Each structure stands twice: as structure tokens, then as C-alpha cells.
Tab-separated table of C-alpha atoms and ligand atoms in Angstrom:
chain	number	residue	atom	x	y	z
A	1	MET	CA	124.186	141.170	91.234
A	2	GLY	CA	122.332	144.098	89.768
A	3	SER	CA	123.140	143.665	86.105
A	4	LEU	CA	120.324	141.290	85.382
A	5	ALA	CA	118.164	142.563	88.134
A	6	ALA	CA	115.639	143.979	85.729
A	7	ALA	CA	114.766	140.486	84.662
A	8	SER	CA	114.304	139.398	88.225
A	9	ALA	CA	111.244	137.503	89.207
A	10	GLY	CA	111.566	138.792	92.735
A	11	ILE	CA	107.966	139.771	93.196
A	12	ILE	CA	106.576	139.107	96.617
A	13	ALA	CA	103.444	137.646	97.985
A	14	ALA	CA	101.052	140.062	99.624
A	15	ARG	CA	102.102	139.437	103.185
A	16	SER	CA	103.188	142.163	105.546
A	17	LEU	CA	106.862	142.781	104.887
A	18	ALA	CA	107.440	144.657	108.080
A	19	GLU	CA	105.962	141.839	110.090
A	20	ALA	CA	108.221	139.161	108.644
A	21	ARG	CA	111.222	141.414	108.494
A	22	GLY	CA	111.072	141.532	112.260
A	23	ASP	CA	113.352	144.540	112.141
A	24	ALA	CA	111.182	146.824	114.176
A	25	GLY	CA	113.744	145.988	116.848
A	26	HIS	CA	116.306	148.094	115.020
A	27	VAL	CA	114.227	151.163	115.761
A	28	ARG	CA	114.516	152.217	119.358
A	29	GLY	CA	111.136	152.824	120.933
A	30	GLY	CA	110.655	154.901	124.028
A	31	THR	CA	109.264	158.311	124.648
A	32	GLN	CA	111.204	160.259	122.035
A	33	PRO	CA	108.811	161.665	119.454
A	34	ASN	CA	110.832	160.418	116.514
A	35	PRO	CA	113.307	157.741	117.585
A	36	ARG	CA	116.183	157.246	115.204
A	37	PRO	CA	117.295	153.712	114.274
A	38	ARG	CA	120.101	151.956	116.143
A	39	PRO	CA	121.977	148.754	115.215
A	40	SER	CA	120.930	145.456	116.746
A	41	PRO	CA	123.638	143.512	118.632
A	42	SER	CA	123.989	141.192	115.598
A	43	GLN	CA	124.443	144.109	113.228
A	44	LEU	CA	127.111	145.572	115.504
A	45	LEU	CA	129.024	142.299	115.613
A	46	TRP	CA	128.692	141.945	111.859
A	47	GLN	CA	130.118	145.417	111.264
A	48	ARG	CA	132.986	145.072	113.707
A	49	ASP	CA	134.177	141.973	111.867
A	50	GLU	CA	135.160	144.351	109.034
A	51	LEU	CA	136.407	141.539	106.791
A	52	ALA	CA	134.652	138.387	105.585
A	53	LEU	CA	135.879	135.911	103.002
A	54	PHE	CA	133.423	134.888	100.275
A	55	LEU	CA	133.877	131.449	98.702
A	56	HIS	CA	132.305	130.641	95.348
A	57	PHE	CA	132.702	126.916	94.854
A	58	GLY	CA	130.600	124.339	93.032
A	59	VAL	CA	130.087	122.778	89.608
A	60	ASN	CA	131.178	126.012	87.904
A	61	THR	CA	134.612	125.456	89.401
A	62	PHE	CA	134.855	122.365	87.206
A	63	THR	CA	133.167	123.674	84.041
A	64	ASP	CA	135.085	126.968	83.998
A	65	ARG	CA	131.835	128.915	83.900
A	66	GLU	CA	130.368	131.731	85.963
A	67	TRP	CA	126.741	130.699	85.734
A	68	GLY	CA	125.882	127.035	85.338
A	69	ASP	CA	122.649	126.161	83.564
A	70	GLY	CA	121.596	123.366	85.889
A	71	THR	CA	122.307	120.525	83.459
A	72	GLU	CA	125.783	119.814	84.861
A	73	SER	CA	126.345	116.260	85.960
A	74	PRO	CA	127.049	116.047	89.713
A	75	THR	CA	129.848	113.628	88.852
A	76	ILE	CA	132.040	116.523	87.724
A	77	PHE	CA	132.268	117.804	91.294
A	78	ASN	CA	135.424	116.104	92.496
A	79	PRO	CA	137.930	118.357	94.279
A	80	SER	CA	141.086	116.312	94.609
A	81	ALA	CA	142.667	117.883	97.693
A	82	PHE	CA	139.712	119.570	99.385
A	83	ASP	CA	140.702	121.253	102.635
A	84	ALA	CA	138.385	123.839	104.181
A	85	ARG	CA	140.918	124.286	106.979
A	86	GLN	CA	143.323	125.776	104.452
A	87	TRP	CA	140.629	128.369	103.567
A	88	ALA	CA	140.021	129.129	107.224
A	89	ARG	CA	143.690	129.301	108.203
A	90	THR	CA	144.339	131.706	105.364
A	91	ALA	CA	141.335	133.831	106.263
A	92	ARG	CA	142.407	134.053	109.855
A	93	ALA	CA	146.019	134.827	109.042
A	94	ALA	CA	144.837	137.649	106.780
A	95	GLY	CA	142.677	139.131	109.537
A	96	PHE	CA	139.269	137.988	108.307
A	97	LYS	CA	136.669	137.218	110.969
A	98	ALA	CA	134.034	135.331	108.981
A	99	MET	CA	133.527	133.237	105.847
A	100	ILE	CA	130.474	132.837	103.593
A	101	LEU	CA	130.119	129.817	101.287
A	102	THR	CA	127.942	129.352	98.187
A	103	ALA	CA	125.937	126.445	99.582
A	104	LYS	CA	123.968	126.615	96.322
A	105	HIS	CA	124.523	128.860	93.298
A	106	HIS	CA	122.184	129.483	90.349
A	107	ASP	CA	122.936	126.034	88.869
A	108	GLY	CA	121.118	124.428	91.798
A	109	PHE	CA	123.950	122.075	92.822
A	110	CYS	CA	123.909	121.752	96.612
A	111	LEU	CA	127.199	121.457	98.475
A	112	TRP	CA	125.523	119.529	101.269
A	113	PRO	CA	123.584	116.243	101.090
A	114	THR	CA	120.102	117.737	100.998
A	115	ALA	CA	116.829	115.834	101.048
A	116	THR	CA	115.354	118.337	98.569
A	117	THR	CA	117.170	117.185	95.435
A	118	ARG	CA	119.606	114.599	94.160
A	119	HIS	CA	121.537	117.388	92.494
A	120	SER	CA	124.077	117.574	95.293
A	121	VAL	CA	127.403	116.354	96.614
A	122	ALA	CA	125.666	113.089	97.524
A	123	SER	CA	125.591	112.263	93.789
A	124	SER	CA	129.222	113.233	93.271
A	125	PRO	CA	132.444	111.254	93.687
A	126	PHE	CA	133.537	113.664	96.451
A	127	ARG	CA	134.358	111.566	99.556
A	128	GLY	CA	132.689	108.612	97.860
A	129	GLY	CA	129.305	110.378	97.844
A	130	ARG	CA	129.384	110.760	101.610
A	131	GLY	CA	130.968	114.204	101.607
A	132	ASP	CA	129.448	117.400	102.954
A	133	VAL	CA	131.230	120.603	101.973
A	134	VAL	CA	129.022	122.731	104.217
A	135	ARG	CA	129.869	120.558	107.228
A	136	GLU	CA	133.612	120.743	106.584
A	137	PHE	CA	133.276	124.475	106.005
A	138	VAL	CA	131.500	125.195	109.298
A	139	ASP	CA	133.873	122.895	111.172
A	140	ALA	CA	136.855	124.735	109.697
A	141	CYS	CA	135.322	128.084	110.690
A	142	ALA	CA	134.837	126.842	114.237
A	143	ALA	CA	138.380	125.498	114.409
A	144	GLU	CA	139.861	128.838	113.359
A	145	GLY	CA	137.516	131.038	115.382
A	146	LEU	CA	135.671	132.401	112.353
A	147	ARG	CA	131.953	132.949	111.995
A	148	ALA	CA	130.200	130.958	109.274
A	149	GLY	CA	127.670	132.206	106.730
A	150	VAL	CA	125.813	130.624	103.817
A	151	TYR	CA	124.730	131.906	100.412
A	152	LEU	CA	121.666	130.141	99.062
A	153	SER	CA	120.823	131.374	95.579
A	154	PRO	CA	117.075	131.774	95.172
A	155	TRP	CA	117.403	131.413	91.401
A	156	ASP	CA	117.713	127.671	90.758
A	157	ARG	CA	118.155	126.424	87.196
A	158	ASN	CA	118.013	122.765	88.120
A	159	HIS	CA	115.174	122.137	90.498
A	160	PRO	CA	112.099	120.847	88.650
A	161	THR	CA	109.735	122.894	90.798
A	162	TYR	CA	111.403	126.199	89.952
A	163	GLY	CA	108.752	128.448	88.383
A	164	ASP	CA	105.943	126.667	90.169
A	165	SER	CA	106.011	129.326	92.824
A	166	ALA	CA	104.380	127.655	95.805
A	167	ALA	CA	106.174	124.352	95.275
A	168	TYR	CA	109.618	125.902	94.848
A	169	ASN	CA	109.124	128.222	97.795
A	170	ASP	CA	108.606	125.100	99.891
A	171	VAL	CA	111.823	123.616	98.495
A	172	TYR	CA	113.745	126.805	99.204
A	173	ALA	CA	112.383	126.930	102.751
A	174	ALA	CA	113.314	123.276	103.249
A	175	GLN	CA	116.860	123.921	102.022
A	176	LEU	CA	117.235	126.873	104.360
A	177	THR	CA	115.834	124.818	107.209
A	178	GLU	CA	118.461	122.130	106.617
A	179	LEU	CA	121.251	124.686	106.515
A	180	LEU	CA	120.042	126.534	109.589
A	181	THR	CA	119.306	123.539	111.795
A	182	GLN	CA	122.031	121.013	111.024
A	183	TYR	CA	125.213	123.059	111.158
A	184	GLY	CA	125.242	125.033	114.398
A	185	PRO	CA	125.352	128.828	114.514
A	186	ILE	CA	125.206	130.572	111.147
A	187	HIS	CA	125.962	134.260	111.458
A	188	GLU	CA	124.911	135.513	108.027
A	189	VAL	CA	122.411	134.269	105.461
A	190	TRP	CA	123.097	135.661	102.022
A	191	HIS	CA	120.532	136.000	99.209
A	192	ASP	CA	121.400	137.568	95.879
A	193	GLY	CA	119.033	139.223	93.447
A	194	ALA	CA	120.214	137.793	90.117
A	195	ASN	CA	117.833	136.104	87.755
A	196	GLY	CA	118.691	135.520	84.120
A	197	GLU	CA	115.491	133.880	82.935
A	198	GLY	CA	114.598	135.407	79.591
A	199	PRO	CA	111.174	136.629	78.501
A	200	ASN	CA	110.083	133.038	77.931
A	201	GLY	CA	111.789	131.801	81.057
A	202	LYS	CA	110.336	130.528	84.257
A	203	ARG	CA	108.631	133.055	86.420
A	204	GLN	CA	109.106	132.347	90.083
A	205	GLU	CA	107.583	134.553	92.728
A	206	TYR	CA	109.755	134.365	95.808
A	207	ASP	CA	108.166	134.634	99.214
A	208	TRP	CA	110.660	136.890	100.987
A	209	PRO	CA	108.549	137.514	104.084
A	210	ARG	CA	108.423	133.769	104.634
A	211	VAL	CA	112.158	133.362	104.058
A	212	TRP	CA	113.096	136.154	106.434
A	213	ALA	CA	110.706	134.959	109.127
A	214	LEU	CA	112.133	131.442	108.835
A	215	VAL	CA	115.715	132.654	109.270
A	216	LYS	CA	114.718	134.811	112.251
A	217	ARG	CA	113.039	131.814	113.862
A	218	LEU	CA	115.817	129.287	113.234
A	219	GLN	CA	118.851	131.544	113.748
A	220	PRO	CA	117.716	134.658	115.603
A	221	ASP	CA	121.271	135.977	115.859
A	222	ALA	CA	122.036	135.731	112.148
A	223	VAL	CA	121.977	138.792	109.930
A	224	ILE	CA	120.157	138.453	106.620
A	225	PHE	CA	121.773	140.004	103.555
A	226	SER	CA	120.021	140.994	100.341
A	227	ASP	CA	119.324	144.148	98.346
A	228	ALA	CA	116.401	144.555	100.705
A	229	GLY	CA	118.196	143.378	103.844
A	230	PRO	CA	116.391	143.173	106.164
A	231	ASP	CA	119.530	143.382	108.320
A	232	VAL	CA	122.330	144.107	105.883
A	233	ARG	CA	122.002	145.564	102.396
A	234	TRP	CA	123.959	145.120	99.182
A	235	ILE	CA	126.142	148.150	98.477
A	236	GLY	CA	124.889	148.378	94.882
A	237	ASN	CA	127.974	147.380	92.880
A	238	GLU	CA	130.538	144.603	92.635
A	239	ILE	CA	133.630	146.767	92.219
A	240	GLY	CA	134.345	147.136	95.918
A	241	SER	CA	133.203	150.689	96.368
A	242	ALA	CA	130.793	151.963	99.019
A	243	GLY	CA	129.360	155.444	98.600
A	244	GLU	CA	131.512	158.389	99.720
A	245	THR	CA	128.314	159.236	101.512
A	246	ASN	CA	127.148	156.072	103.201
A	247	TRP	CA	124.353	156.015	105.757
A	248	SER	CA	123.671	152.795	107.617
A	249	THR	CA	120.016	153.753	107.647
A	250	VAL	CA	117.592	153.283	104.755
A	251	ARG	CA	114.007	153.975	103.828
A	252	PRO	CA	112.854	150.375	103.369
A	253	GLU	CA	110.108	151.342	100.952
A	254	ILE	CA	112.729	152.222	98.293
A	255	VAL	CA	114.111	148.661	98.080
A	256	PRO	CA	111.358	146.389	99.425
A	257	VAL	CA	112.589	143.194	97.722
A	258	PRO	CA	115.838	141.918	96.146
A	259	GLY	CA	116.503	142.240	92.436
A	260	LEU	CA	115.068	145.686	91.682
A	261	SER	CA	116.878	148.211	89.518
A	262	GLY	CA	116.608	151.915	88.799
A	263	ASP	CA	118.460	155.046	89.824
A	264	GLU	CA	116.700	155.577	93.127
A	265	VAL	CA	117.231	151.935	94.131
A	266	MET	CA	120.937	152.105	93.273
A	267	ARG	CA	121.394	155.409	95.081
A	268	SER	CA	119.756	154.062	98.207
A	269	LEU	CA	121.935	150.911	98.089
A	270	GLN	CA	125.134	152.915	97.558
A	271	GLN	CA	124.512	155.731	99.991
A	272	GLY	CA	121.735	154.650	102.330
A	273	ASP	CA	119.218	157.297	103.327
A	274	ARG	CA	119.952	160.138	105.715
A	275	ASP	CA	116.358	160.063	106.951
A	276	GLY	CA	116.083	156.247	106.868
A	277	SER	CA	113.750	154.613	109.349
A	278	VAL	CA	115.627	151.305	109.728
A	279	TRP	CA	119.266	150.388	110.390
A	280	ARG	CA	120.555	148.423	107.392
A	281	PRO	CA	124.309	148.886	106.840
A	282	GLY	CA	125.876	148.177	103.457
A	283	GLU	CA	128.050	145.160	102.629
A	284	THR	CA	130.589	145.492	99.823
A	285	ASP	CA	131.075	142.229	97.915
A	286	VAL	CA	133.838	142.032	95.337
A	287	SER	CA	136.105	139.334	93.932
A	288	ILE	CA	139.870	139.058	94.171
A	289	ARG	CA	139.751	137.889	90.531
A	290	PRO	CA	137.687	139.032	87.540
A	291	GLY	CA	135.214	136.149	88.062
A	292	TRP	CA	133.414	134.903	91.145
A	293	PHE	CA	134.361	131.272	90.429
A	294	TYR	CA	137.846	129.928	89.893
A	295	HIS	CA	139.182	129.984	86.325
A	296	PRO	CA	142.779	128.891	85.638
A	297	ALA	CA	143.068	131.614	82.992
A	298	GLU	CA	142.690	134.235	85.719
A	299	ASP	CA	145.647	133.085	87.813
A	300	ALA	CA	147.664	136.037	86.597
A	301	ARG	CA	144.836	138.486	87.255
A	302	VAL	CA	144.611	138.249	91.022
A	303	ARG	CA	144.345	141.622	92.738
A	304	SER	CA	147.590	142.846	94.276
A	305	PRO	CA	148.054	143.580	97.984
A	306	GLU	CA	148.008	147.317	97.146
A	307	ASN	CA	144.729	146.920	95.337
A	308	LEU	CA	143.216	144.966	98.221
A	309	GLU	CA	144.324	147.668	100.618
A	310	GLN	CA	142.509	150.210	98.448
A	311	LEU	CA	139.405	148.035	98.592
A	312	TYR	CA	139.658	148.097	102.373
A	313	PHE	CA	139.687	151.881	102.258
A	314	SER	CA	136.753	152.105	99.843
A	315	SER	CA	134.622	149.684	101.878
A	316	VAL	CA	135.538	149.406	105.572
A	317	GLY	CA	136.942	152.931	105.364
A	318	ARG	CA	133.561	154.167	104.135
A	319	ASN	CA	131.336	152.720	106.810
A	320	SER	CA	130.842	149.388	105.034
A	321	LYS	CA	132.097	145.838	105.449
A	322	LEU	CA	134.272	144.061	102.894
A	323	LEU	CA	133.091	140.651	101.695
A	324	LEU	CA	136.044	139.598	99.569
A	325	ASN	CA	135.555	136.623	97.272
A	326	VAL	CA	138.466	134.191	96.983
A	327	PRO	CA	137.357	131.191	94.920
A	328	PRO	CA	138.793	127.737	95.694
A	329	THR	CA	140.420	125.845	92.819
A	330	ARG	CA	139.480	122.464	91.387
A	331	ARG	CA	141.686	120.919	94.011
A	332	GLY	CA	139.468	122.548	96.627
A	333	LEU	CA	142.170	124.904	97.896
A	334	LEU	CA	142.799	128.618	97.737
A	335	HIS	CA	145.373	129.280	95.045
A	336	ASP	CA	148.880	130.348	96.105
A	337	ALA	CA	148.587	133.616	94.190
A	338	ASP	CA	145.431	134.549	96.083
A	339	VAL	CA	146.930	133.523	99.424
A	340	ARG	CA	149.998	135.671	98.735
A	341	SER	CA	147.844	138.709	97.970
A	342	LEU	CA	145.709	138.226	101.069
A	343	LEU	CA	148.736	137.973	103.339
A	344	GLY	CA	150.304	140.901	101.513
A	345	MET	CA	147.215	142.982	102.179
A	346	ARG	CA	147.392	142.101	105.877
A	347	ALA	CA	151.047	143.093	106.031
A	348	ARG	CA	150.294	146.454	104.398
A	349	LEU	CA	147.385	147.199	106.742
A	350	ASP	CA	149.396	146.185	109.792
A	351	ALA	CA	152.241	148.445	108.715
A	352	ARG	CA	149.918	151.363	107.984
A	353	PHE	CA	148.282	151.221	111.397
A	354	ALA	CA	151.391	150.268	113.394
A	355	ASN	CA	152.362	153.731	114.588
A	356	GLU	CA	149.574	155.710	116.197
A	357	VAL	CA	150.953	159.212	116.648
A	358	SER	CA	147.781	160.354	118.422
A	359	ALA	CA	148.327	157.986	121.364
A	360	GLY	CA	148.349	160.037	124.545
A	361	ALA	CA	147.168	163.193	122.750
A	362	ALA	CA	145.246	165.894	124.635
A	363	ARG	CA	141.616	165.741	123.531
A	364	SER	CA	138.672	168.084	123.668
A	365	PHE	CA	135.131	167.957	122.362
A	366	THR	CA	133.022	171.091	122.231
A	367	SER	CA	129.363	170.855	121.316
A	368	GLY	CA	127.807	173.768	119.552
A	369	ASP	CA	124.104	173.613	118.896
A	370	SER	CA	122.356	170.311	118.187
A	371	ARG	CA	123.989	170.021	114.744
A	372	HIS	CA	127.524	171.224	115.316
A	373	ALA	CA	130.573	170.299	117.356
A	374	VAL	CA	134.366	170.502	117.236
A	375	ALA	CA	136.679	167.661	118.267
A	376	GLU	CA	140.331	168.480	118.682
A	377	LEU	CA	143.473	166.670	119.612
A	378	ARG	CA	147.035	167.846	120.183
A	379	PHE	CA	149.753	165.265	119.776
A	380	ARG	CA	152.456	164.875	122.393
A	381	GLU	CA	154.858	166.076	119.740
A	382	PRO	CA	154.585	167.099	116.086
A	383	SER	CA	154.660	163.947	113.976
A	384	MET	CA	154.409	162.743	110.400
A	385	VAL	CA	150.820	161.648	109.596
A	386	HIS	CA	149.568	159.727	106.542
A	387	THR	CA	146.247	158.298	107.715
A	388	VAL	CA	143.386	159.492	109.883
A	389	ASP	CA	140.862	157.034	111.288
A	390	LEU	CA	137.502	158.489	112.387
A	391	ALA	CA	134.750	156.506	114.062
A	392	GLU	CA	131.349	157.317	115.456
A	393	GLU	CA	129.970	155.361	118.389
A	394	ILE	CA	127.402	153.663	116.175
A	395	SER	CA	125.623	151.894	119.025
A	396	GLU	CA	124.303	155.445	119.514
A	397	GLY	CA	123.354	155.724	115.859
A	398	GLN	CA	124.975	157.461	112.922
A	399	ARG	CA	124.899	161.220	113.286
A	400	VAL	CA	127.515	163.125	111.314
A	401	ALA	CA	126.323	164.394	107.916
A	402	GLN	CA	129.084	166.870	107.009
A	403	PHE	CA	132.559	167.479	108.364
A	404	THR	CA	135.877	169.149	107.707
A	405	LEU	CA	139.106	167.633	108.987
A	406	GLU	CA	141.986	169.999	109.654
A	407	GLY	CA	145.590	169.496	110.649
A	408	LEU	CA	147.715	171.785	112.827
A	409	ASP	CA	150.624	172.603	110.584
A	410	ASP	CA	153.264	175.020	111.791
A	411	GLY	CA	150.850	176.784	114.105
A	412	SER	CA	147.916	177.093	111.739
A	413	TRP	CA	144.941	174.844	111.006
A	414	GLN	CA	144.992	173.589	107.420
A	415	PRO	CA	142.154	171.709	105.729
A	416	LEU	CA	142.942	168.029	105.121
A	417	HIS	CA	139.628	166.651	103.950
A	418	ARG	CA	135.975	167.550	103.615
A	419	GLY	CA	133.470	164.722	103.811
A	420	SER	CA	129.899	163.816	104.587
A	421	THR	CA	129.244	160.645	106.595
A	422	ILE	CA	131.565	158.910	109.073
A	423	GLY	CA	129.641	156.031	110.699
A	424	TYR	CA	131.448	152.931	111.910
A	425	ARG	CA	134.744	153.989	110.376
A	426	ARG	CA	136.014	156.634	108.016
A	427	LEU	CA	139.592	156.281	106.766
A	428	ILE	CA	141.333	159.240	105.186
A	429	ALA	CA	144.784	158.840	103.645
A	430	PHE	CA	147.004	161.614	102.294
A	431	ASP	CA	150.638	162.288	101.519
A	432	SER	CA	152.596	162.215	104.753
A	433	ARG	CA	152.803	165.594	106.442
A	434	ARG	CA	154.095	166.893	109.715
A	435	LEU	CA	151.254	167.836	112.067
A	436	ALA	CA	150.938	168.813	115.718
A	437	GLY	CA	147.229	168.026	116.033
A	438	LEU	CA	143.900	167.342	114.357
A	439	ARG	CA	140.604	169.163	114.425
A	440	LEU	CA	137.313	167.777	113.234
A	441	ARG	CA	134.592	170.306	112.610
A	442	ILE	CA	131.176	168.676	112.536
A	443	GLU	CA	129.235	171.026	110.298
A	444	ASP	CA	125.992	169.118	110.117
A	445	ALA	CA	124.559	166.256	112.152
A	446	ILE	CA	121.148	164.638	112.224
A	447	GLU	CA	121.211	164.133	115.989
A	448	PRO	CA	123.261	166.055	118.557
A	449	PRO	CA	126.923	165.126	117.973
A	450	ILE	CA	128.622	163.016	120.628
A	451	PRO	CA	132.364	162.416	121.098
A	452	LEU	CA	133.895	160.198	118.452
A	453	ARG	CA	137.147	158.345	118.042
A	454	MET	CA	139.843	160.151	116.109
A	455	ARG	CA	143.256	158.580	115.564
A	456	ALA	CA	146.236	159.517	113.445
A	457	PHE	CA	148.896	157.195	112.065
A	458	GLY	CA	152.262	158.022	110.631
B	501	FUL	C1	125.336	137.498	91.817
B	501	FUL	C2	125.558	136.212	91.047
B	501	FUL	O1	124.876	136.237	89.806
B	501	FUL	C3	127.056	136.063	90.831
B	501	FUL	O2	127.338	134.879	90.151
B	501	FUL	C4	127.729	136.087	92.187
B	501	FUL	O3	127.320	134.972	92.942
B	501	FUL	C5	127.394	137.364	92.934
B	501	FUL	C6	127.984	137.449	94.292
B	501	FUL	O4	125.980	137.484	93.063
B	501	FUL	O5	123.995	137.717	92.017
């Protein structure tokens, strides 16, 4: 998303961002002099999902391209065995809790029969021109108990109004309105920051305050994703790696709109801000293949189950959420190779977390001053340990800024890991070793430490 960000036309109108962002609710009021941000109920649900499946599907699927230029004929969109239930069944079997579909990518082709353009499924042979991919997608999510999200690319290389800022902003708002009023609950609305218009290209000024206010009005429980949130931020890369330090709070003035670049922007996206004034956790989007869209030539380059497990550790295990892209084929199905890897990942994760050796352990938590504490647990018996799972109670905010994890090895405490943030979840894996207990020394915290969850698996 960031690579072409410099060319972005994401300049905003002069309306109050904070007002439209409506995220003052993420900052707890009250009598405290300097209240720290807390997650909203929607942000908590979003984070606890841990895994969402991303689906890039559209005309690019049929042209073998990553970015369409908007001149594609809608007649090429003709998936021969389309079955959104197969996507949803696979997602569910692999432990995913939500799915997000590219309702419209940069090429402007809409996967639902919109009134805003003829460049849509309604002009395609799919289901005789009466098809609606978004409808089948949300129905499949509902049938499998998954939450549905939509990605609506602001950059649109087909719509004739694009570049005529006011006119296109109306089109974009109308498209969002259709998506957010005709398909039931939408849990996440996804906006990217890419824009590849060259120096002589069209210059569109997006009206983000309007967009965010519209989503808040039509789907108050949805979280809005973009570089600039307001609810959920991009993690700053597409390689599946959240920052080793990763705060769920940010200083919103550093990334006020999507599509910005620069070191400070990227640092804030990757790591959040320790002294951030709003809660805006990071989402890690990455593809199971080299491309975002399906390309037959990449069938042999699907990430392995081991690799996907690593992605889980470098995203969910670093206080982020994994949005894993698995692009449907021209038949409209997830490819067997991708399905195998997803199920393989699930099997590996299930095996890794099958044996909790800390169950029934004796626990203690000793607060020091307002920045220090020690949490300790003694297992019922010495056991082999390969993974430690730490978790703060994030409904009470994110507090830990520096910690050392130690293991009780043959009567003495040995260092296992030194880290900074914990947040929703911090996973630490090491070569199996025999331990009788764990000790977590909180060496710095930005609010008084409170008991956290500490589990060991072997
Ligand atoms: C970017 C887009 O340019 C890519 O094609 C892809 O959709 C990625 C998730 O976001 O901004």
C-alpha cells in the first residue's frame, strides 16, 4: 500500500478531522487528569478475531494483472464455478473469524450491481448479469458464522468523475452507502492509500471526514481501516510483520490521512506511539501468494503452513491482527494449494497450543511502584516448554513498555526473552526446555501494571 503512497492524492478538505473521526469515544473521559485511551467494544471484537481472510477478486483475476487500468471490459468477469460458501467454509475450518472482499479495486469494477456505474457485475455474464458477488459473499459469511467486511478502493481508474473531486466524492459516498445499507451488518470497512496517477494524472482530493462520518452513521459498529484509521491502522508493510514494539495507541497528528509516506509515518504505523492519544491498533495485511490477485503462474509459490504459522507469530503474536489474503481463482474458488496451506497452518497452531503446561500453576502478582511489577507462576511439575503466551487485559489499556521473561531452570531463574510491548497478545517461541515456572518482570509501564495472562505450552 505504501509504495506509491508518495504519489497519493489523499489530501483532505478543511473539515474537522476529529469531529468526523468520531473516535473521541476511544479516549475515556472522567476525572483523571490525563485519561489514557481504551479500545471501543468494536475494536475489542475486531482484535479478538485474530484472523481475517482477505479476498482480492475482480477483473484482474481474469487479466492476470495486479492493477487494472479501468479499460477492462466487464464481459471478462465470468467465474465458472463461483462459490463463496467454499471461501467461507475454508476460512472457518482454518480458524478465521472474518472475511474482507474487494468490492471495488483500483480498476473501478464493482462486484455488486451498483447504481453509480455500469462498470459492474451487472454488465458481466456472471449469473446472466443478475449476479451480486457482494451479496453471495455476505450470505456465505452469515452461513458460516463469519463477520463480513468490504474494501472499497478510493482510487478509481474507470469512473468518469474521478479527478473532479466533488463529483467523485459523491460517487464514492453513494457506493459506500449502497454497501453499508443493502447487505446487513458490515464489521470492517477497508480503505487503502494507493494511488498510481503520474504527474500528469488525475488529482482527486478525497473527503475522508465525510467518508468516516458516513460509515459511523450507517454502520456504527463497524471498524474503519486505513493508514489513518480512525479505528484500525495499517501496520506499515505488506510482508506480514508488525513492529517488535507495537502500541495500539497512536498520535493521530502523525498520520492524519491515508497515503502519506516518510520515516515518521512508517514508524508510527509499525510501532504505534507510546504516548498516543487515541486507540488505533495495527492490522497486518499480507498475501498467501506473491500477488494480491490470483495468477496461475503463482500456484507453486503459495506460502507453506510453516510460513503461515510464522506470520501468525509476527502479527497476532505482536499485538496485531492478521488479514491474510487468499485470492479466488478464475473459477471463483480458493485454489487447492491455498486451502491445503490454510488447513496446515491451523493444524500446526492447534498442535502448538494443545498442551498447556501452566494449567493449574500457582500464580502471584506483586506490584512494585507505578511502573514495575513481577508476575510469577510455578507449574504443578517441571515440564518441557516451547512457547509462552502473554496477554494484557487490553480493555484496561496497554501498559507494559519493557519486560524480561525468565524461566525457572533447575532451581535458578534464567532469562528467556527481553521485550518491550505486550498488548493483546505476545507470543514467544524458543527451543524446548525443561522449566518449573515462569517469571515476568515488568520493568517499565506507562500506567500501573495490572495482572496479565501468562501461559506456557510444551
Ligand atoms: C494496496 C493495493 O494497491 C494493492 O493492490 C492491494 O489491494 C493492497 C491490499 O492494497 O493499496
